[in-house]
Amino acid sequence: MKPVKVGICGLGTVGGGTFNVLQRNAEEIARRAGRAIEVTHIATRAPNPACDVGDSVQVCDDALALASNPDIDIIVELIGGYDMALKIVMEAIANGKHVVTANKALIAVHGNEIFAAAREKGVMVAYEASVAGGIPIIKALREGLAANRVQWVAGIINGTGNFILTEMRDKGRTFDDVLAEAQALGYAEADPTFDVEGIDAAHKLTILASIAFGIPLQFDKAYTEGITKLTTADVNYAEAFGYRIKHLGIARRTEQGVELRVHPTLIPEDRLLANVHGVMNAVMVNGDAVGSTLYYGAGAGAEPTASAVVADIIDVARAVSCDPDTRVPHLAFRSEALSDLPVLPVGEVETAYYLRLHAQDRPGVLARVASILSERGINIESIMQKDVEEQDGLVPIIILTHRVREQRMNDAIAAMEALDEVSSPLMRIRVEQLN
Ligand code: HSE
């Protein structure tokens, strides 16, 4: 069979890794795909010193030109970002080319439009590398778990954020110091606020939720909260209660709709997810037939991400000649069968809470706090007042609650913050048992 010709747009960390893996494992890959896979074109603004592209590959700096080049079968978009990447992908589809991308922002925000165009043209758009780097979580959810009604997905899906939380907890390093290292290692996004404010994780979670529940991509409805307000005190208090703080993406199906949220979360320290450290990612999927399953691995980096990109290229090379109607649908469910189950506003989400407030050490304060919670039907699970008077005469009080709807907790928090004896704002972190 004729080789499949690949054009790579972007020869940065992931592009370089993809090129190198395709070269190094060419023989084995051809045995798997049933035909050779050749990188014939690369578009890049700068050479990558980690790649020896040789003379047989045509190199240019115009990625859009690759998207319309009739000699290329598969466009691999590894530029990242929205505008240029969208142009390249849409141009490639318009020219009847299959697309492989690692671009989570692009799929989360423009995926519905991209997949509609791809269906029209009968081409594939594969995006395994867009979520959790080298972990084949899209494949697992879309195909391996296809028998299940998925109940929830919860994951550590941003390596940079997990690396920062781990180093801060284990080594007492500062936030900025760890972030600089993550950038130097090529893990962080071009704009690292995407990592620490949870936007990158929300992109990935949006994709996971769509293929888990068969709903259109709805990034604009995801609730996103970052890790920048977490303190060492919270990490230590959480540990005192037997919990660890992780930056989780959670998508849960409820009777009313889908919860879609990224935020710091206390999880029991004996859960496997609580023990995922450094730049590693892990995703738990709970299905009605299979129960809970866990997928763990490197969520970023040149070759781990290339592992997913190359697997997609192989999948596309195998399926090129199939009837488009028999291929695995882009969002796991057939496009005409996507559900209109709504994504819930965060006020409708139900979860347990960790609260840290600082109050004057006077008789009756704790009782007033407790009655604010009880008047709203919020059940306290544990409470701890630390006997450490702070500069301003306040003492920290830590409360763990049972599950409650978020809007009710917001109301209780506002009432507690309005007390003269309590300093505002108080700290709230959501708690999940993941069982
Ligand atoms: N910035 C991302 C992370 C890279 O840290 O996980 C992989 O998507």
PDB file of N, CA and C in Angstrom, residues 56-90:
ATOM      1  N   SER A  56      15.000  14.958   3.029  1.00  0.00           N
ATOM      2  CA  SER A  56      13.833  14.431   2.315  1.00  0.00           C
ATOM      3  C   SER A  56      12.535  15.130   2.726  1.00  0.00           C
ATOM      4  N   VAL A  57      12.569  15.889   3.817  1.00  0.00           N
ATOM      5  CA  VAL A  57      11.360  16.584   4.280  1.00  0.00           C
ATOM      6  C   VAL A  57      11.394  18.014   3.779  1.00  0.00           C
ATOM      7  N   GLN A  58      10.270  18.460   3.217  1.00  0.00           N
ATOM      8  CA  GLN A  58      10.196  19.857   2.767  1.00  0.00           C
ATOM      9  C   GLN A  58       9.808  20.733   3.951  1.00  0.00           C
ATOM     10  N   VAL A  59      10.637  21.721   4.261  1.00  0.00           N
ATOM     11  CA  VAL A  59      10.383  22.584   5.416  1.00  0.00           C
ATOM     12  C   VAL A  59      10.061  23.990   4.926  1.00  0.00           C
ATOM     13  N   CYS A  60       8.986  24.567   5.483  1.00  0.00           N
ATOM     14  CA  CYS A  60       8.638  25.956   5.139  1.00  0.00           C
ATOM     15  C   CYS A  60       8.116  26.640   6.391  1.00  0.00           C
ATOM     16  N   ASP A  61       7.755  27.913   6.282  1.00  0.00           N
ATOM     17  CA  ASP A  61       7.219  28.587   7.471  1.00  0.00           C
ATOM     18  C   ASP A  61       5.738  28.928   7.301  1.00  0.00           C
ATOM     19  N   ASP A  62       5.094  28.356   6.279  1.00  0.00           N
ATOM     20  CA  ASP A  62       3.702  28.705   6.001  1.00  0.00           C
ATOM     21  C   ASP A  62       2.795  27.485   6.242  1.00  0.00           C
ATOM     22  N   ALA A  63       2.254  27.417   7.468  1.00  0.00           N
ATOM     23  CA  ALA A  63       1.443  26.242   7.824  1.00  0.00           C
ATOM     24  C   ALA A  63       0.168  26.171   6.991  1.00  0.00           C
ATOM     25  N   LEU A  64      -0.369  27.326   6.643  1.00  0.00           N
ATOM     26  CA  LEU A  64      -1.611  27.343   5.867  1.00  0.00           C
ATOM     27  C   LEU A  64      -1.392  26.726   4.471  1.00  0.00           C
ATOM     28  N   ALA A  65      -0.182  26.908   3.947  1.00  0.00           N
ATOM     29  CA  ALA A  65       0.126  26.337   2.627  1.00  0.00           C
ATOM     30  C   ALA A  65       0.095  24.806   2.695  1.00  0.00           C
ATOM     31  N   LEU A  66       0.501  24.249   3.841  1.00  0.00           N
ATOM     32  CA  LEU A  66       0.475  22.787   3.979  1.00  0.00           C
ATOM     33  C   LEU A  66      -0.978  22.276   3.925  1.00  0.00           C
ATOM     34  N   ALA A  67      -1.878  23.078   4.520  1.00  0.00           N
ATOM     35  CA  ALA A  67      -3.282  22.643   4.612  1.00  0.00           C
ATOM     36  C   ALA A  67      -3.934  22.519   3.243  1.00  0.00           C
ATOM     37  N   SER A  68      -3.367  23.173   2.247  1.00  0.00           N
ATOM     38  CA  SER A  68      -3.969  23.045   0.911  1.00  0.00           C
ATOM     39  C   SER A  68      -3.058  22.293  -0.060  1.00  0.00           C
ATOM     40  N   ASN A  69      -1.958  21.758   0.454  1.00  0.00           N
ATOM     41  CA  ASN A  69      -1.006  21.054  -0.423  1.00  0.00           C
ATOM     42  C   ASN A  69      -1.570  19.678  -0.819  1.00  0.00           C
ATOM     43  N   PRO A  70      -1.785  19.436  -2.109  1.00  0.00           N
ATOM     44  CA  PRO A  70      -2.418  18.164  -2.526  1.00  0.00           C
ATOM     45  C   PRO A  70      -1.568  16.933  -2.254  1.00  0.00           C
ATOM     46  N   ASP A  71      -0.282  17.115  -1.927  1.00  0.00           N
ATOM     47  CA  ASP A  71       0.578  15.947  -1.676  1.00  0.00           C
ATOM     48  C   ASP A  71       0.457  15.406  -0.253  1.00  0.00           C
ATOM     49  N   ILE A  72      -0.309  16.099   0.583  1.00  0.00           N
ATOM     50  CA  ILE A  72      -0.375  15.692   2.004  1.00  0.00           C
ATOM     51  C   ILE A  72      -1.733  15.051   2.309  1.00  0.00           C
ATOM     52  N   ASP A  73      -1.698  13.903   3.010  1.00  0.00           N
ATOM     53  CA  ASP A  73      -2.956  13.218   3.385  1.00  0.00           C
ATOM     54  C   ASP A  73      -3.453  13.645   4.759  1.00  0.00           C
ATOM     55  N   ILE A  74      -2.500  13.796   5.703  1.00  0.00           N
ATOM     56  CA  ILE A  74      -2.895  14.101   7.096  1.00  0.00           C
ATOM     57  C   ILE A  74      -2.156  15.362   7.552  1.00  0.00           C
ATOM     58  N   ILE A  75      -2.922  16.328   8.040  1.00  0.00           N
ATOM     59  CA  ILE A  75      -2.311  17.527   8.634  1.00  0.00           C
ATOM     60  C   ILE A  75      -2.268  17.325  10.149  1.00  0.00           C
ATOM     61  N   VAL A  76      -1.074  17.502  10.709  1.00  0.00           N
ATOM     62  CA  VAL A  76      -0.920  17.373  12.163  1.00  0.00           C
ATOM     63  C   VAL A  76      -0.715  18.781  12.717  1.00  0.00           C
ATOM     64  N   GLU A  77      -1.740  19.284  13.390  1.00  0.00           N
ATOM     65  CA  GLU A  77      -1.706  20.670  13.883  1.00  0.00           C
ATOM     66  C   GLU A  77      -1.129  20.684  15.291  1.00  0.00           C
ATOM     67  N   LEU A  78       0.084  21.224  15.431  1.00  0.00           N
ATOM     68  CA  LEU A  78       0.737  21.282  16.742  1.00  0.00           C
ATOM     69  C   LEU A  78       1.226  22.694  17.034  1.00  0.00           C
ATOM     70  N   ILE A  79       0.471  23.657  16.521  1.00  0.00           N
ATOM     71  CA  ILE A  79       0.841  25.058  16.721  1.00  0.00           C
ATOM     72  C   ILE A  79       0.268  25.572  18.042  1.00  0.00           C
ATOM     73  N   GLY A  80      -0.929  25.116  18.378  1.00  0.00           N
ATOM     74  CA  GLY A  80      -1.599  25.582  19.597  1.00  0.00           C
ATOM     75  C   GLY A  80      -2.315  26.905  19.351  1.00  0.00           C
ATOM     76  N   GLY A  81      -3.033  27.363  20.371  1.00  0.00           N
ATOM     77  CA  GLY A  81      -3.767  28.631  20.265  1.00  0.00           C
ATOM     78  C   GLY A  81      -5.023  28.458  19.431  1.00  0.00           C
ATOM     79  N   TYR A  82      -5.705  29.573  19.200  1.00  0.00           N
ATOM     80  CA  TYR A  82      -7.009  29.503  18.535  1.00  0.00           C
ATOM     81  C   TYR A  82      -6.969  29.889  17.052  1.00  0.00           C
ATOM     82  N   ASP A  83      -6.596  31.117  16.749  1.00  0.00           N
ATOM     83  CA  ASP A  83      -6.902  31.688  15.432  1.00  0.00           C
ATOM     84  C   ASP A  83      -6.227  30.964  14.274  1.00  0.00           C
ATOM     85  N   MET A  84      -4.891  30.942  14.323  1.00  0.00           N
ATOM     86  CA  MET A  84      -4.153  30.317  13.219  1.00  0.00           C
ATOM     87  C   MET A  84      -4.454  28.821  13.154  1.00  0.00           C
ATOM     88  N   ALA A  85      -4.526  28.195  14.326  1.00  0.00           N
ATOM     89  CA  ALA A  85      -4.801  26.752  14.356  1.00  0.00           C
ATOM     90  C   ALA A  85      -6.164  26.465  13.724  1.00  0.00           C
ATOM     91  N   LEU A  86      -7.149  27.288  14.025  1.00  0.00           N
ATOM     92  CA  LEU A  86      -8.489  27.079  13.463  1.00  0.00           C
ATOM     93  C   LEU A  86      -8.450  27.224  11.938  1.00  0.00           C
ATOM     94  N   LYS A  87      -7.743  28.250  11.470  1.00  0.00           N
ATOM     95  CA  LYS A  87      -7.644  28.450  10.008  1.00  0.00           C
ATOM     96  C   LYS A  87      -7.025  27.220   9.339  1.00  0.00           C
ATOM     97  N   ILE A  88      -5.938  26.741   9.931  1.00  0.00           N
ATOM     98  CA  ILE A  88      -5.226  25.588   9.339  1.00  0.00           C
ATOM     99  C   ILE A  88      -6.147  24.361   9.303  1.00  0.00           C
ATOM    100  N   VAL A  89      -6.810  24.101  10.435  1.00  0.00           N
ATOM    101  CA  VAL A  89      -7.658  22.908  10.527  1.00  0.00           C
ATOM    102  C   VAL A  89      -8.830  23.012   9.543  1.00  0.00           C
ATOM    103  N   MET A  90      -9.472  24.167   9.482  1.00  0.00           N
ATOM    104  CA  MET A  90     -10.629  24.315   8.586  1.00  0.00           C
ATOM    105  C   MET A  90     -10.186  24.240   7.119  1.00  0.00           C
TER     106      MET A  90
END
